Amino acid sequence: MIRLATKDDIPQIVWCNRTAKNDSELVGYGLPSCRRVFANEDKLKSNWHGNHVEGELVYVFEEDGRILAYTQVRVDPDAVELDNIDVAGEHQKKGIGKAMVDFVESLARNLGKHYVTLGTSRNTKTGKPWKSYNFWLKLGYAVDGETQTEVGDENGFTEIRFRKRVLT
């Protein structure tokens, strides 16, 4: 079941974040856990406002009372931005990530939004994209550009933007 997250879900959300990826594989692709809000219970609690964290809605994938994944989404004027999906390490490659994406696409259609947008990263040193790159292509997302952000510049990555039309 996918539902809006609550503050009570924070410990399990942090567990999902911490087991979905490790700091060594994030070098050149993202922020280390010490800088990620969703990797720290205290940071997440202090940034939690209703069902929002930093202006984004948080949804969880729950099975048998256990949260196995979460996603952050932001509703923009013509799109829903899928900011992040983390599936707990031991539950990856079981279709949970795809179920979360299907949910976000359905949410976008129900809100009358034409697109789902998102970003992944590319290591500027090696030129290799983050492991989710092919996942997005497989789900019908198209590359919509690549940008360098201040955070990316500081941490050795560029952002690859994706877009998929979900409402015609």
Tab-separated table of C-alpha atoms in Angstrom:
chain	number	residue	atom	x	y	z
A	1	MET	CA	0.000	0.000	0.000
A	2	ILE	CA	1.232	3.495	-0.843
A	3	ARG	CA	0.094	6.295	1.459
A	4	LEU	CA	1.082	9.737	2.686
A	5	ALA	CA	3.816	9.520	5.290
A	6	THR	CA	3.391	10.685	8.868
A	7	LYS	CA	5.909	11.827	11.441
A	8	ASP	CA	5.629	8.395	13.078
A	9	ASP	CA	7.163	6.902	9.916
A	10	ILE	CA	10.436	8.809	10.314
A	11	PRO	CA	12.547	5.972	11.822
A	12	GLN	CA	11.581	3.595	9.015
A	13	ILE	CA	12.044	6.268	6.330
A	14	VAL	CA	15.567	6.919	7.620
A	15	TRP	CA	16.218	3.162	7.557
A	16	CYS	CA	15.087	3.052	3.903
A	17	ASN	CA	17.368	5.969	3.039
A	18	ARG	CA	20.394	4.529	4.822
A	19	THR	CA	20.044	1.033	3.338
A	20	ALA	CA	19.115	2.112	-0.209
A	21	LYS	CA	22.642	3.380	-0.860
A	22	ASN	CA	25.887	3.790	1.005
A	23	ASP	CA	28.257	6.710	1.259
A	24	SER	CA	31.032	5.033	-0.726
A	25	GLU	CA	28.832	4.482	-3.785
A	26	LEU	CA	27.530	8.065	-3.573
A	27	VAL	CA	30.964	9.633	-4.109
A	28	GLY	CA	30.572	11.726	-7.260
A	29	TYR	CA	26.809	11.097	-7.414
A	30	GLY	CA	25.181	12.657	-4.378
A	31	LEU	CA	25.454	13.914	-0.838
A	32	PRO	CA	26.966	11.816	1.955
A	33	SER	CA	24.589	10.718	4.712
A	34	CYS	CA	25.823	13.453	7.068
A	35	ARG	CA	24.338	16.042	4.672
A	36	ARG	CA	21.102	14.229	3.724
A	37	VAL	CA	17.991	15.238	5.679
A	38	PHE	CA	16.343	11.846	5.096
A	39	ALA	CA	19.379	9.978	6.484
A	40	ASN	CA	19.095	11.513	9.949
A	41	GLU	CA	16.095	11.203	12.285
A	42	ASP	CA	16.711	14.503	14.072
A	43	LYS	CA	17.141	16.452	10.820
A	44	LEU	CA	14.062	14.842	9.327
A	45	LYS	CA	11.950	15.536	12.428
A	46	SER	CA	12.975	19.196	12.460
A	47	ASN	CA	12.106	19.562	8.753
A	48	TRP	CA	8.769	17.698	8.992
A	49	HIS	CA	5.642	19.844	8.582
A	50	GLY	CA	2.412	17.838	8.258
A	51	ASN	CA	3.090	15.526	5.305
A	52	HIS	CA	5.700	17.884	3.857
A	53	VAL	CA	9.450	18.022	4.122
A	54	GLU	CA	11.150	21.009	2.522
A	55	GLY	CA	7.977	21.774	0.540
A	56	GLU	CA	7.576	18.243	-0.814
A	57	LEU	CA	4.978	15.603	-0.062
A	58	VAL	CA	6.326	12.320	1.285
A	59	TYR	CA	4.682	8.999	0.412
A	60	VAL	CA	5.621	5.569	1.735
A	61	PHE	CA	5.261	2.032	0.417
A	62	GLU	CA	4.097	-0.092	3.335
A	63	GLU	CA	3.740	-3.862	3.491
A	64	ASP	CA	2.673	-5.791	6.604
A	65	GLY	CA	3.151	-2.684	8.760
A	66	ARG	CA	6.719	-2.145	7.555
A	67	ILE	CA	7.830	0.741	5.341
A	68	LEU	CA	9.977	-0.573	2.504
A	69	ALA	CA	10.307	2.592	0.399
A	70	TYR	CA	9.472	6.260	0.268
A	71	THR	CA	9.291	8.995	-2.324
A	72	GLN	CA	9.259	12.771	-2.251
A	73	VAL	CA	7.141	14.704	-4.742
A	74	ARG	CA	6.502	18.353	-5.441
A	75	VAL	CA	3.524	19.621	-7.405
A	76	ASP	CA	4.620	22.228	-9.948
A	77	PRO	CA	2.380	24.252	-12.300
A	78	ASP	CA	2.457	21.762	-15.203
A	79	ALA	CA	4.218	18.741	-13.705
A	80	VAL	CA	4.818	16.613	-10.669
A	81	GLU	CA	8.495	16.542	-9.753
A	82	LEU	CA	9.569	13.174	-8.416
A	83	ASP	CA	12.447	14.272	-6.229
A	84	ASN	CA	13.557	10.957	-4.791
A	85	ILE	CA	12.697	7.290	-4.416
A	86	ASP	CA	14.546	5.132	-1.930
A	87	VAL	CA	13.791	1.435	-1.624
A	88	ALA	CA	15.376	-0.335	1.344
A	89	GLY	CA	18.406	-2.311	0.181
A	90	GLU	CA	17.056	-5.807	0.836
A	91	HIS	CA	13.830	-4.987	-1.029
A	92	GLN	CA	15.323	-3.568	-4.223
A	93	LYS	CA	14.654	-5.218	-7.590
A	94	LYS	CA	11.237	-6.506	-6.449
A	95	GLY	CA	9.063	-3.992	-8.330
A	96	ILE	CA	8.576	-1.588	-5.421
A	97	GLY	CA	10.349	1.288	-7.161
A	98	LYS	CA	8.225	0.799	-10.276
A	99	ALA	CA	5.073	0.706	-8.135
A	100	MET	CA	6.108	4.026	-6.579
A	101	VAL	CA	6.705	5.552	-10.035
A	102	ASP	CA	3.321	4.263	-11.266
A	103	PHE	CA	1.726	5.877	-8.209
A	104	VAL	CA	3.417	9.241	-8.874
A	105	GLU	CA	2.396	9.138	-12.546
A	106	SER	CA	-1.201	8.403	-11.527
A	107	LEU	CA	-1.066	11.232	-8.996
A	108	ALA	CA	0.126	13.610	-11.714
A	109	ARG	CA	-2.711	12.573	-14.048
A	110	ASN	CA	-5.296	12.917	-11.257
A	111	LEU	CA	-4.014	16.431	-10.576
A	112	GLY	CA	-4.272	17.302	-14.278
A	113	LYS	CA	-0.502	17.603	-14.719
A	114	HIS	CA	0.937	16.739	-18.114
A	115	TYR	CA	4.376	15.586	-17.019
A	116	VAL	CA	6.378	13.844	-14.349
A	117	THR	CA	9.873	15.285	-14.116
A	118	LEU	CA	12.876	14.117	-12.138
A	119	GLY	CA	16.613	14.229	-11.941
A	120	THR	CA	19.422	11.778	-11.478
A	121	SER	CA	23.131	12.428	-11.496
A	122	ARG	CA	26.283	11.910	-13.525
A	123	ASN	CA	29.734	11.640	-11.982
A	124	THR	CA	31.732	14.493	-13.519
A	125	LYS	CA	35.022	12.660	-13.086
A	126	THR	CA	34.029	9.353	-14.730
A	127	GLY	CA	31.134	10.559	-16.905
A	128	LYS	CA	29.011	7.628	-15.696
A	129	PRO	CA	25.380	8.216	-14.721
A	130	TRP	CA	23.933	7.037	-11.397
A	131	LYS	CA	22.553	3.486	-11.355
A	132	SER	CA	18.936	4.668	-11.776
A	133	TYR	CA	19.631	6.118	-15.243
A	134	ASN	CA	18.629	2.981	-17.197
A	135	PHE	CA	15.646	2.417	-14.883
A	136	TRP	CA	14.206	5.779	-15.962
A	137	LEU	CA	14.826	5.076	-19.647
A	138	LYS	CA	13.141	1.666	-19.297
A	139	LEU	CA	10.063	3.347	-17.789
A	140	GLY	CA	9.718	5.700	-20.761
A	141	TYR	CA	11.409	8.804	-19.365
A	142	ALA	CA	13.455	10.905	-21.790
A	143	VAL	CA	16.519	12.957	-20.981
A	144	ASP	CA	15.503	16.618	-20.948
A	145	GLY	CA	18.914	18.178	-20.376
A	146	GLU	CA	21.810	18.226	-17.981
A	147	THR	CA	22.699	21.000	-15.563
A	148	GLN	CA	25.409	21.841	-13.090
A	149	THR	CA	24.147	22.946	-9.695
A	150	GLU	CA	26.139	24.454	-6.847
A	151	VAL	CA	25.614	21.303	-4.746
A	152	GLY	CA	26.628	19.128	-7.674
A	153	ASP	CA	29.717	21.208	-8.327
A	154	GLU	CA	30.755	20.856	-4.667
A	155	ASN	CA	30.196	17.073	-4.745
A	156	GLY	CA	31.399	16.111	-8.216
A	157	PHE	CA	28.180	15.532	-10.139
A	158	THR	CA	25.855	17.080	-12.692
A	159	GLU	CA	22.093	16.654	-12.710
A	160	ILE	CA	20.511	14.772	-15.594
A	161	ARG	CA	16.899	15.926	-16.027
A	162	PHE	CA	14.201	13.497	-17.197
A	163	ARG	CA	10.636	14.110	-18.311
A	164	LYS	CA	7.696	11.890	-19.210
A	165	ARG	CA	4.344	12.948	-20.586
A	166	VAL	CA	1.583	11.297	-18.548
A	167	LEU	CA	-1.460	13.299	-19.665
A	168	THR	CA	-2.301	14.178	-23.262
